[in-house]
Amino acid sequence: MTGTVLVTGGTGYIGGEVIDQLLVKGYAVHTTVRNAAKSEPRLRERWPDAGDRLKVFQADLMSDEGWAEANAGCHAVAHVASPFPLAVPKHKDELLVPAREGTLRALRFAKDAGVQRFVQTSSAAAIAYGHPEKDHFDHTDWTNLDANVAPYIESKTVAERAARDWVAENAPEMIFCSVNPVAVFGPVYNDDLSTSIEFVKKIIDGSIPMIPNMGICVTDIRDVGRAHVLAIEAPEEKVRGERFPTSEKFLWLREMANIVRQRAPELAGKVPKRPMPNWLVSILALFMEEMKQIKPELGNVRDVSGKHTEEVLGFQFISAEQTLEDTARSLVERGIVKL
Ligand code: NAP
């Protein structure tokens, strides 16, 4: 395979994985970062042999500067950059505006540069929220924005909807699809941890001493990267307009803790065993950001199926057990969690 692909947000966990897989397959890659002076050396350190096959451009989701240069000569875009903070912002526009306007800006410049295919990194957040009556979801479901959902969830839903509407109206010839990951785990490459990984870190390093009654769907960073690359490569009829959720399975946090204990017992000394009562989550939520986000999820099953993605793109997800073991091992190997 040859060609040049723009991956926005090359400093991020998912952006980095997509770049890695594209470089391995022989593509040339352009990537955007917010601060090239700070980020380019880190990217060159990760891919020391990439040379001219990796070009880094400075571009912010909130400004037009740099986007034309970043798109020039690219046949496809993986638009991964979007704010993904651990803390809930003071005002939801801090997430909504860059997510929505940034996506439309990336689309506009891609169209102007003649990009043929655009893969948006959306999220299961755009699929599985605001439906209290449901606990199983798939690529056909949409988060209900009439319900009171968290700002991040709203930002991903609004951004995906806006992208699809914009393409239908302004660039119907462009092949557009989205990849919609659930919580992403797997090997880490530096200590700039994505919000999803922070969660496992806190389980292993003992900063969460008891386990809340909460569940989460697990997907592997390597499968998320693969879904992006296959969405760029697959025949048009397989991907046009598609949504590709990546999700291996739903697990309760206590099951995740058990998996780490069983598969990496030497790392599991601080992994909590006792359940955290719901009343304690409610109290801690008054002053702890993580608990504030956990509280509305207590006891909920939100099981998003990735079967459609496996069938259409033709690959099998890595097991959640393997993913969680690899996450734990890599956090320790990189010295991010000290035992
Ligand atoms: P991450 O490691 O925090 O990466 C976020 C990326 O977005 C960074 O490269 C960041 O650049 C960039 N970014 C944020 N605001 C920006 C702005 N105003 N202008 C330009 N770039 C900006 O998070 P991630 O886990 O890789 O997530 C990447 C995408 O996947 C996001 O769209 C997220 O919603 C989605 N996603 C993630 C998960 C998950 O569990 N990780 C699950 C589903 C969907 P800086 O380095 O400059 O901050």
PDB file of N, CA and C in Angstrom, residues 10-95:
ATOM      1  N   GLY A  10      -1.375  13.596  16.449  1.00  0.00           N
ATOM      2  CA  GLY A  10      -0.329  12.567  16.497  1.00  0.00           C
ATOM      3  C   GLY A  10       0.268  12.358  17.876  1.00  0.00           C
ATOM      4  N   THR A  11       0.062  13.299  18.795  1.00  0.00           N
ATOM      5  CA  THR A  11       0.598  13.133  20.150  1.00  0.00           C
ATOM      6  C   THR A  11      -0.269  12.221  20.996  1.00  0.00           C
ATOM      7  N   GLY A  12      -1.491  11.934  20.532  1.00  0.00           N
ATOM      8  CA  GLY A  12      -2.445  11.203  21.372  1.00  0.00           C
ATOM      9  C   GLY A  12      -2.218   9.700  21.339  1.00  0.00           C
ATOM     10  N   TYR A  13      -2.887   9.015  22.242  1.00  0.00           N
ATOM     11  CA  TYR A  13      -2.759   7.556  22.368  1.00  0.00           C
ATOM     12  C   TYR A  13      -3.220   6.884  21.073  1.00  0.00           C
ATOM     13  N   ILE A  14      -4.401   7.233  20.613  1.00  0.00           N
ATOM     14  CA  ILE A  14      -4.930   6.591  19.405  1.00  0.00           C
ATOM     15  C   ILE A  14      -4.208   7.121  18.164  1.00  0.00           C
ATOM     16  N   GLY A  15      -4.010   8.449  18.100  1.00  0.00           N
ATOM     17  CA  GLY A  15      -3.315   9.023  16.946  1.00  0.00           C
ATOM     18  C   GLY A  15      -1.955   8.357  16.746  1.00  0.00           C
ATOM     19  N   GLY A  16      -1.223   8.141  17.842  1.00  0.00           N
ATOM     20  CA  GLY A  16       0.105   7.523  17.759  1.00  0.00           C
ATOM     21  C   GLY A  16       0.023   6.105  17.217  1.00  0.00           C
ATOM     22  N   GLU A  17      -0.983   5.361  17.646  1.00  0.00           N
ATOM     23  CA  GLU A  17      -1.122   3.978  17.178  1.00  0.00           C
ATOM     24  C   GLU A  17      -1.452   3.941  15.681  1.00  0.00           C
ATOM     25  N   VAL A  18      -2.309   4.858  15.241  1.00  0.00           N
ATOM     26  CA  VAL A  18      -2.672   4.874  13.815  1.00  0.00           C
ATOM     27  C   VAL A  18      -1.428   5.221  12.988  1.00  0.00           C
ATOM     28  N   ILE A  19      -0.659   6.198  13.440  1.00  0.00           N
ATOM     29  CA  ILE A  19       0.581   6.556  12.735  1.00  0.00           C
ATOM     30  C   ILE A  19       1.504   5.334  12.663  1.00  0.00           C
ATOM     31  N   ASP A  20       1.662   4.665  13.799  1.00  0.00           N
ATOM     32  CA  ASP A  20       2.565   3.517  13.867  1.00  0.00           C
ATOM     33  C   ASP A  20       2.174   2.454  12.835  1.00  0.00           C
ATOM     34  N   GLN A  21       0.908   2.103  12.815  1.00  0.00           N
ATOM     35  CA  GLN A  21       0.470   1.035  11.900  1.00  0.00           C
ATOM     36  C   GLN A  21       0.595   1.467  10.435  1.00  0.00           C
ATOM     37  N   LEU A  22       0.338   2.750  10.158  1.00  0.00           N
ATOM     38  CA  LEU A  22       0.467   3.232   8.768  1.00  0.00           C
ATOM     39  C   LEU A  22       1.929   3.194   8.327  1.00  0.00           C
ATOM     40  N   LEU A  23       2.830   3.628   9.222  1.00  0.00           N
ATOM     41  CA  LEU A  23       4.264   3.614   8.863  1.00  0.00           C
ATOM     42  C   LEU A  23       4.738   2.187   8.617  1.00  0.00           C
ATOM     43  N   VAL A  24       4.301   1.260   9.464  1.00  0.00           N
ATOM     44  CA  VAL A  24       4.701  -0.149   9.291  1.00  0.00           C
ATOM     45  C   VAL A  24       4.242  -0.663   7.928  1.00  0.00           C
ATOM     46  N   LYS A  25       3.063  -0.211   7.484  1.00  0.00           N
ATOM     47  CA  LYS A  25       2.531  -0.687   6.200  1.00  0.00           C
ATOM     48  C   LYS A  25       3.115   0.055   4.999  1.00  0.00           C
ATOM     49  N   GLY A  26       3.968   1.027   5.245  1.00  0.00           N
ATOM     50  CA  GLY A  26       4.653   1.680   4.133  1.00  0.00           C
ATOM     51  C   GLY A  26       4.050   2.989   3.676  1.00  0.00           C
ATOM     52  N   TYR A  27       3.053   3.484   4.377  1.00  0.00           N
ATOM     53  CA  TYR A  27       2.476   4.781   4.000  1.00  0.00           C
ATOM     54  C   TYR A  27       3.407   5.917   4.404  1.00  0.00           C
ATOM     55  N   ALA A  28       3.232   7.050   3.733  1.00  0.00           N
ATOM     56  CA  ALA A  28       3.783   8.311   4.243  1.00  0.00           C
ATOM     57  C   ALA A  28       2.691   8.924   5.120  1.00  0.00           C
ATOM     58  N   VAL A  29       3.107   9.580   6.201  1.00  0.00           N
ATOM     59  CA  VAL A  29       2.131  10.099   7.157  1.00  0.00           C
ATOM     60  C   VAL A  29       2.390  11.576   7.426  1.00  0.00           C
ATOM     61  N   HIS A  30       1.317  12.362   7.348  1.00  0.00           N
ATOM     62  CA  HIS A  30       1.357  13.730   7.869  1.00  0.00           C
ATOM     63  C   HIS A  30       0.623  13.694   9.205  1.00  0.00           C
ATOM     64  N   THR A  31       1.090  14.459  10.164  1.00  0.00           N
ATOM     65  CA  THR A  31       0.316  14.534  11.400  1.00  0.00           C
ATOM     66  C   THR A  31       0.265  15.961  11.911  1.00  0.00           C
ATOM     67  N   THR A  32      -0.842  16.297  12.607  1.00  0.00           N
ATOM     68  CA  THR A  32      -0.943  17.626  13.212  1.00  0.00           C
ATOM     69  C   THR A  32      -0.717  17.514  14.715  1.00  0.00           C
ATOM     70  N   VAL A  33      -0.043  18.538  15.250  1.00  0.00           N
ATOM     71  CA  VAL A  33       0.112  18.667  16.706  1.00  0.00           C
ATOM     72  C   VAL A  33      -0.151  20.133  17.048  1.00  0.00           C
ATOM     73  N   ARG A  34      -0.458  20.386  18.322  1.00  0.00           N
ATOM     74  CA  ARG A  34      -0.741  21.781  18.673  1.00  0.00           C
ATOM     75  C   ARG A  34       0.512  22.604  18.843  1.00  0.00           C
ATOM     76  N   ASN A  35       1.589  21.922  19.277  1.00  0.00           N
ATOM     77  CA  ASN A  35       2.820  22.649  19.544  1.00  0.00           C
ATOM     78  C   ASN A  35       3.990  21.834  18.972  1.00  0.00           C
ATOM     79  N   ALA A  36       4.385  22.197  17.746  1.00  0.00           N
ATOM     80  CA  ALA A  36       5.381  21.378  17.030  1.00  0.00           C
ATOM     81  C   ALA A  36       6.728  21.387  17.752  1.00  0.00           C
ATOM     82  N   ALA A  37       7.126  22.547  18.298  1.00  0.00           N
ATOM     83  CA  ALA A  37       8.440  22.627  18.950  1.00  0.00           C
ATOM     84  C   ALA A  37       8.515  21.619  20.097  1.00  0.00           C
ATOM     85  N   LYS A  38       7.398  21.467  20.809  1.00  0.00           N
ATOM     86  CA  LYS A  38       7.388  20.549  21.949  1.00  0.00           C
ATOM     87  C   LYS A  38       7.184  19.092  21.498  1.00  0.00           C
ATOM     88  N   SER A  39       6.289  18.894  20.533  1.00  0.00           N
ATOM     89  CA  SER A  39       5.850  17.522  20.234  1.00  0.00           C
ATOM     90  C   SER A  39       6.687  16.809  19.174  1.00  0.00           C
ATOM     91  N   GLU A  40       7.237  17.562  18.206  1.00  0.00           N
ATOM     92  CA  GLU A  40       7.938  16.848  17.119  1.00  0.00           C
ATOM     93  C   GLU A  40       9.093  16.000  17.644  1.00  0.00           C
ATOM     94  N   PRO A  41       9.924  16.518  18.580  1.00  0.00           N
ATOM     95  CA  PRO A  41      11.017  15.667  19.078  1.00  0.00           C
ATOM     96  C   PRO A  41      10.516  14.360  19.686  1.00  0.00           C
ATOM     97  N   ARG A  42       9.379  14.407  20.383  1.00  0.00           N
ATOM     98  CA  ARG A  42       8.842  13.180  21.003  1.00  0.00           C
ATOM     99  C   ARG A  42       8.380  12.194  19.931  1.00  0.00           C
ATOM    100  N   LEU A  43       7.782  12.740  18.856  1.00  0.00           N
ATOM    101  CA  LEU A  43       7.325  11.853  17.782  1.00  0.00           C
ATOM    102  C   LEU A  43       8.528  11.236  17.065  1.00  0.00           C
ATOM    103  N   ARG A  44       9.570  12.043  16.835  1.00  0.00           N
ATOM    104  CA  ARG A  44      10.779  11.519  16.148  1.00  0.00           C
ATOM    105  C   ARG A  44      11.464  10.461  17.010  1.00  0.00           C
ATOM    106  N   GLU A  45      11.357  10.638  18.319  1.00  0.00           N
ATOM    107  CA  GLU A  45      11.958   9.659  19.232  1.00  0.00           C
ATOM    108  C   GLU A  45      11.236   8.310  19.114  1.00  0.00           C
ATOM    109  N   ARG A  46       9.906   8.375  18.936  1.00  0.00           N
ATOM    110  CA  ARG A  46       9.148   7.115  18.817  1.00  0.00           C
ATOM    111  C   ARG A  46       9.379   6.437  17.460  1.00  0.00           C
ATOM    112  N   TRP A  47       9.538   7.250  16.399  1.00  0.00           N
ATOM    113  CA  TRP A  47       9.753   6.674  15.062  1.00  0.00           C
ATOM    114  C   TRP A  47      11.065   7.209  14.490  1.00  0.00           C
ATOM    115  N   PRO A  48      12.207   6.761  15.039  1.00  0.00           N
ATOM    116  CA  PRO A  48      13.488   7.351  14.647  1.00  0.00           C
ATOM    117  C   PRO A  48      13.845   7.098  13.186  1.00  0.00           C
ATOM    118  N   ASP A  49      13.256   6.035  12.597  1.00  0.00           N
ATOM    119  CA  ASP A  49      13.629   5.698  11.217  1.00  0.00           C
ATOM    120  C   ASP A  49      12.642   6.251  10.187  1.00  0.00           C
ATOM    121  N   ALA A  50      11.647   6.980  10.627  1.00  0.00           N
ATOM    122  CA  ALA A  50      10.600   7.397   9.681  1.00  0.00           C
ATOM    123  C   ALA A  50      11.108   8.450   8.696  1.00  0.00           C
ATOM    124  N   GLY A  51      12.042   9.288   9.120  1.00  0.00           N
ATOM    125  CA  GLY A  51      12.612  10.311   8.233  1.00  0.00           C
ATOM    126  C   GLY A  51      11.517  11.133   7.573  1.00  0.00           C
ATOM    127  N   ASP A  52      11.629  11.282   6.249  1.00  0.00           N
ATOM    128  CA  ASP A  52      10.684  12.109   5.500  1.00  0.00           C
ATOM    129  C   ASP A  52       9.308  11.479   5.344  1.00  0.00           C
ATOM    130  N   ARG A  53       9.209  10.197   5.734  1.00  0.00           N
ATOM    131  CA  ARG A  53       7.887   9.554   5.608  1.00  0.00           C
ATOM    132  C   ARG A  53       6.927  10.062   6.684  1.00  0.00           C
ATOM    133  N   LEU A  54       7.465  10.772   7.674  1.00  0.00           N
ATOM    134  CA  LEU A  54       6.604  11.373   8.706  1.00  0.00           C
ATOM    135  C   LEU A  54       6.826  12.879   8.699  1.00  0.00           C
ATOM    136  N   LYS A  55       5.761  13.630   8.433  1.00  0.00           N
ATOM    137  CA  LYS A  55       5.877  15.090   8.469  1.00  0.00           C
ATOM    138  C   LYS A  55       4.923  15.636   9.525  1.00  0.00           C
ATOM    139  N   VAL A  56       5.442  16.559  10.324  1.00  0.00           N
ATOM    140  CA  VAL A  56       4.671  17.075  11.450  1.00  0.00           C
ATOM    141  C   VAL A  56       4.264  18.520  11.159  1.00  0.00           C
ATOM    142  N   PHE A  57       2.979  18.822  11.326  1.00  0.00           N
ATOM    143  CA  PHE A  57       2.462  20.175  11.055  1.00  0.00           C
ATOM    144  C   PHE A  57       1.809  20.720  12.320  1.00  0.00           C
ATOM    145  N   GLN A  58       1.989  22.011  12.544  1.00  0.00           N
ATOM    146  CA  GLN A  58       1.352  22.619  13.708  1.00  0.00           C
ATOM    147  C   GLN A  58      -0.030  23.114  13.304  1.00  0.00           C
ATOM    148  N   ALA A  59      -1.068  22.592  13.945  1.00  0.00           N
ATOM    149  CA  ALA A  59      -2.440  23.028  13.627  1.00  0.00           C
ATOM    150  C   ALA A  59      -3.331  22.767  14.837  1.00  0.00           C
ATOM    151  N   ASP A  60      -4.107  23.773  15.197  1.00  0.00           N
ATOM    152  CA  ASP A  60      -5.032  23.648  16.324  1.00  0.00           C
ATOM    153  C   ASP A  60      -6.441  23.485  15.762  1.00  0.00           C
ATOM    154  N   LEU A  61      -7.256  22.723  16.460  1.00  0.00           N
ATOM    155  CA  LEU A  61      -8.644  22.530  15.991  1.00  0.00           C
ATOM    156  C   LEU A  61      -9.402  23.845  15.918  1.00  0.00           C
ATOM    157  N   MET A  62      -8.933  24.851  16.668  1.00  0.00           N
ATOM    158  CA  MET A  62      -9.658  26.112  16.771  1.00  0.00           C
ATOM    159  C   MET A  62      -9.158  27.198  15.822  1.00  0.00           C
ATOM    160  N   SER A  63      -8.245  26.846  14.913  1.00  0.00           N
ATOM    161  CA  SER A  63      -7.723  27.877  14.018  1.00  0.00           C
ATOM    162  C   SER A  63      -7.453  27.275  12.637  1.00  0.00           C
ATOM    163  N   ASP A  64      -7.572  28.110  11.584  1.00  0.00           N
ATOM    164  CA  ASP A  64      -7.353  27.609  10.215  1.00  0.00           C
ATOM    165  C   ASP A  64      -5.873  27.386   9.898  1.00  0.00           C
ATOM    166  N   GLU A  65      -5.019  27.979  10.700  1.00  0.00           N
ATOM    167  CA  GLU A  65      -3.582  27.956  10.392  1.00  0.00           C
ATOM    168  C   GLU A  65      -3.015  26.528  10.329  1.00  0.00           C
ATOM    169  N   GLY A  66      -2.300  26.234   9.272  1.00  0.00           N
ATOM    170  CA  GLY A  66      -1.590  24.955   9.184  1.00  0.00           C
ATOM    171  C   GLY A  66      -2.373  23.816   8.544  1.00  0.00           C
ATOM    172  N   TRP A  67      -3.678  23.942   8.445  1.00  0.00           N
ATOM    173  CA  TRP A  67      -4.480  22.802   7.972  1.00  0.00           C
ATOM    174  C   TRP A  67      -4.316  22.554   6.468  1.00  0.00           C
ATOM    175  N   ALA A  68      -4.174  23.626   5.685  1.00  0.00           N
ATOM    176  CA  ALA A  68      -4.008  23.429   4.230  1.00  0.00           C
ATOM    177  C   ALA A  68      -2.703  22.673   3.964  1.00  0.00           C
ATOM    178  N   GLU A  69      -1.634  23.085   4.632  1.00  0.00           N
ATOM    179  CA  GLU A  69      -0.326  22.436   4.453  1.00  0.00           C
ATOM    180  C   GLU A  69      -0.400  20.969   4.907  1.00  0.00           C
ATOM    181  N   ALA A  70      -1.081  20.736   6.024  1.00  0.00           N
ATOM    182  CA  ALA A  70      -1.143  19.367   6.557  1.00  0.00           C
ATOM    183  C   ALA A  70      -1.877  18.427   5.604  1.00  0.00           C
ATOM    184  N   ASN A  71      -2.902  18.934   4.924  1.00  0.00           N
ATOM    185  CA  ASN A  71      -3.708  18.087   4.021  1.00  0.00           C
ATOM    186  C   ASN A  71      -3.088  17.920   2.632  1.00  0.00           C
ATOM    187  N   ALA A  72      -2.154  18.814   2.281  1.00  0.00           N
ATOM    188  CA  ALA A  72      -1.652  18.808   0.896  1.00  0.00           C
ATOM    189  C   ALA A  72      -1.034  17.453   0.552  1.00  0.00           C
ATOM    190  N   GLY A  73      -1.473  16.870  -0.551  1.00  0.00           N
ATOM    191  CA  GLY A  73      -0.910  15.611  -1.039  1.00  0.00           C
ATOM    192  C   GLY A  73      -1.462  14.361  -0.365  1.00  0.00           C
ATOM    193  N   CYS A  74      -2.440  14.520   0.542  1.00  0.00           N
ATOM    194  CA  CYS A  74      -2.969  13.339   1.256  1.00  0.00           C
ATOM    195  C   CYS A  74      -4.178  12.766   0.512  1.00  0.00           C
ATOM    196  N   HIS A  75      -4.278  11.427   0.467  1.00  0.00           N
ATOM    197  CA  HIS A  75      -5.470  10.828  -0.137  1.00  0.00           C
ATOM    198  C   HIS A  75      -6.510  10.464   0.917  1.00  0.00           C
ATOM    199  N   ALA A  76      -6.064  10.359   2.174  1.00  0.00           N
ATOM    200  CA  ALA A  76      -7.011  10.005   3.240  1.00  0.00           C
ATOM    201  C   ALA A  76      -6.654  10.758   4.514  1.00  0.00           C
ATOM    202  N   VAL A  77      -7.679  10.945   5.349  1.00  0.00           N
ATOM    203  CA  VAL A  77      -7.478  11.580   6.656  1.00  0.00           C
ATOM    204  C   VAL A  77      -8.056  10.675   7.734  1.00  0.00           C
ATOM    205  N   ALA A  78      -7.291  10.476   8.816  1.00  0.00           N
ATOM    206  CA  ALA A  78      -7.853   9.895  10.035  1.00  0.00           C
ATOM    207  C   ALA A  78      -7.931  11.056  11.024  1.00  0.00           C
ATOM    208  N   HIS A  79      -9.147  11.517  11.284  1.00  0.00           N
ATOM    209  CA  HIS A  79      -9.286  12.681  12.166  1.00  0.00           C
ATOM    210  C   HIS A  79      -9.501  12.196  13.601  1.00  0.00           C
ATOM    211  N   VAL A  80      -8.392  12.167  14.331  1.00  0.00           N
ATOM    212  CA  VAL A  80      -8.399  11.582  15.673  1.00  0.00           C
ATOM    213  C   VAL A  80      -8.444  12.661  16.753  1.00  0.00           C
ATOM    214  N   ALA A  81      -7.844  13.827  16.484  1.00  0.00           N
ATOM    215  CA  ALA A  81      -7.709  14.861  17.525  1.00  0.00           C
ATOM    216  C   ALA A  81      -9.072  15.333  18.023  1.00  0.00           C
ATOM    217  N   SER A  82      -9.198  15.366  19.320  1.00  0.00           N
ATOM    218  CA  SER A  82     -10.407  15.907  19.962  1.00  0.00           C
ATOM    219  C   SER A  82     -10.101  15.961  21.443  1.00  0.00           C
ATOM    220  N   PRO A  83     -10.620  16.948  22.169  1.00  0.00           N
ATOM    221  CA  PRO A  83     -10.308  16.979  23.603  1.00  0.00           C
ATOM    222  C   PRO A  83     -10.899  15.765  24.320  1.00  0.00           C
ATOM    223  N   PHE A  84     -10.070  15.118  25.164  1.00  0.00           N
ATOM    224  CA  PHE A  84     -10.523  13.930  25.904  1.00  0.00           C
ATOM    225  C   PHE A  84      -9.997  14.043  27.333  1.00  0.00           C
ATOM    226  N   PRO A  85     -10.567  14.979  28.121  1.00  0.00           N
ATOM    227  CA  PRO A  85     -10.001  15.246  29.453  1.00  0.00           C
ATOM    228  C   PRO A  85     -10.551  14.303  30.516  1.00  0.00           C
ATOM    229  N   LEU A  86      -9.764  14.148  31.591  1.00  0.00           N
ATOM    230  CA  LEU A  86     -10.217  13.347  32.730  1.00  0.00           C
ATOM    231  C   LEU A  86     -11.297  14.114  33.503  1.00  0.00           C
ATOM    232  N   ALA A  87     -11.077  15.411  33.636  1.00  0.00           N
ATOM    233  CA  ALA A  87     -12.010  16.222  34.440  1.00  0.00           C
ATOM    234  C   ALA A  87     -13.147  16.764  33.577  1.00  0.00           C
ATOM    235  N   VAL A  88     -14.298  16.932  34.193  1.00  0.00           N
ATOM    236  CA  VAL A  88     -15.425  17.563  33.504  1.00  0.00           C
ATOM    237  C   VAL A  88     -15.134  19.066  33.448  1.00  0.00           C
ATOM    238  N   PRO A  89     -15.244  19.692  32.265  1.00  0.00           N
ATOM    239  CA  PRO A  89     -14.881  21.119  32.180  1.00  0.00           C
ATOM    240  C   PRO A  89     -15.903  22.014  32.898  1.00  0.00           C
ATOM    241  N   LYS A  90     -15.458  23.258  33.196  1.00  0.00           N
ATOM    242  CA  LYS A  90     -16.370  24.199  33.872  1.00  0.00           C
ATOM    243  C   LYS A  90     -17.571  24.467  32.977  1.00  0.00           C
ATOM    244  N   HIS A  91     -17.292  24.647  31.675  1.00  0.00           N
ATOM    245  CA  HIS A  91     -18.396  24.876  30.732  1.00  0.00           C
ATOM    246  C   HIS A  91     -18.290  23.874  29.591  1.00  0.00           C
ATOM    247  N   LYS A  92     -19.418  23.309  29.189  1.00  0.00           N
ATOM    248  CA  LYS A  92     -19.358  22.221  28.186  1.00  0.00           C
ATOM    249  C   LYS A  92     -18.811  22.684  26.839  1.00  0.00           C
ATOM    250  N   ASP A  93     -18.879  23.994  26.573  1.00  0.00           N
ATOM    251  CA  ASP A  93     -18.355  24.486  25.294  1.00  0.00           C
ATOM    252  C   ASP A  93     -16.853  24.256  25.145  1.00  0.00           C
ATOM    253  N   GLU A  94     -16.141  24.108  26.281  1.00  0.00           N
ATOM    254  CA  GLU A  94     -14.693  23.827  26.206  1.00  0.00           C
ATOM    255  C   GLU A  94     -14.442  22.529  25.432  1.00  0.00           C
ATOM    256  N   LEU A  95     -15.404  21.602  25.473  1.00  0.00           N
ATOM    257  CA  LEU A  95     -15.271  20.354  24.718  1.00  0.00           C
ATOM    258  C   LEU A  95     -16.058  20.410  23.414  1.00  0.00           C
TER     259      LEU A  95
END
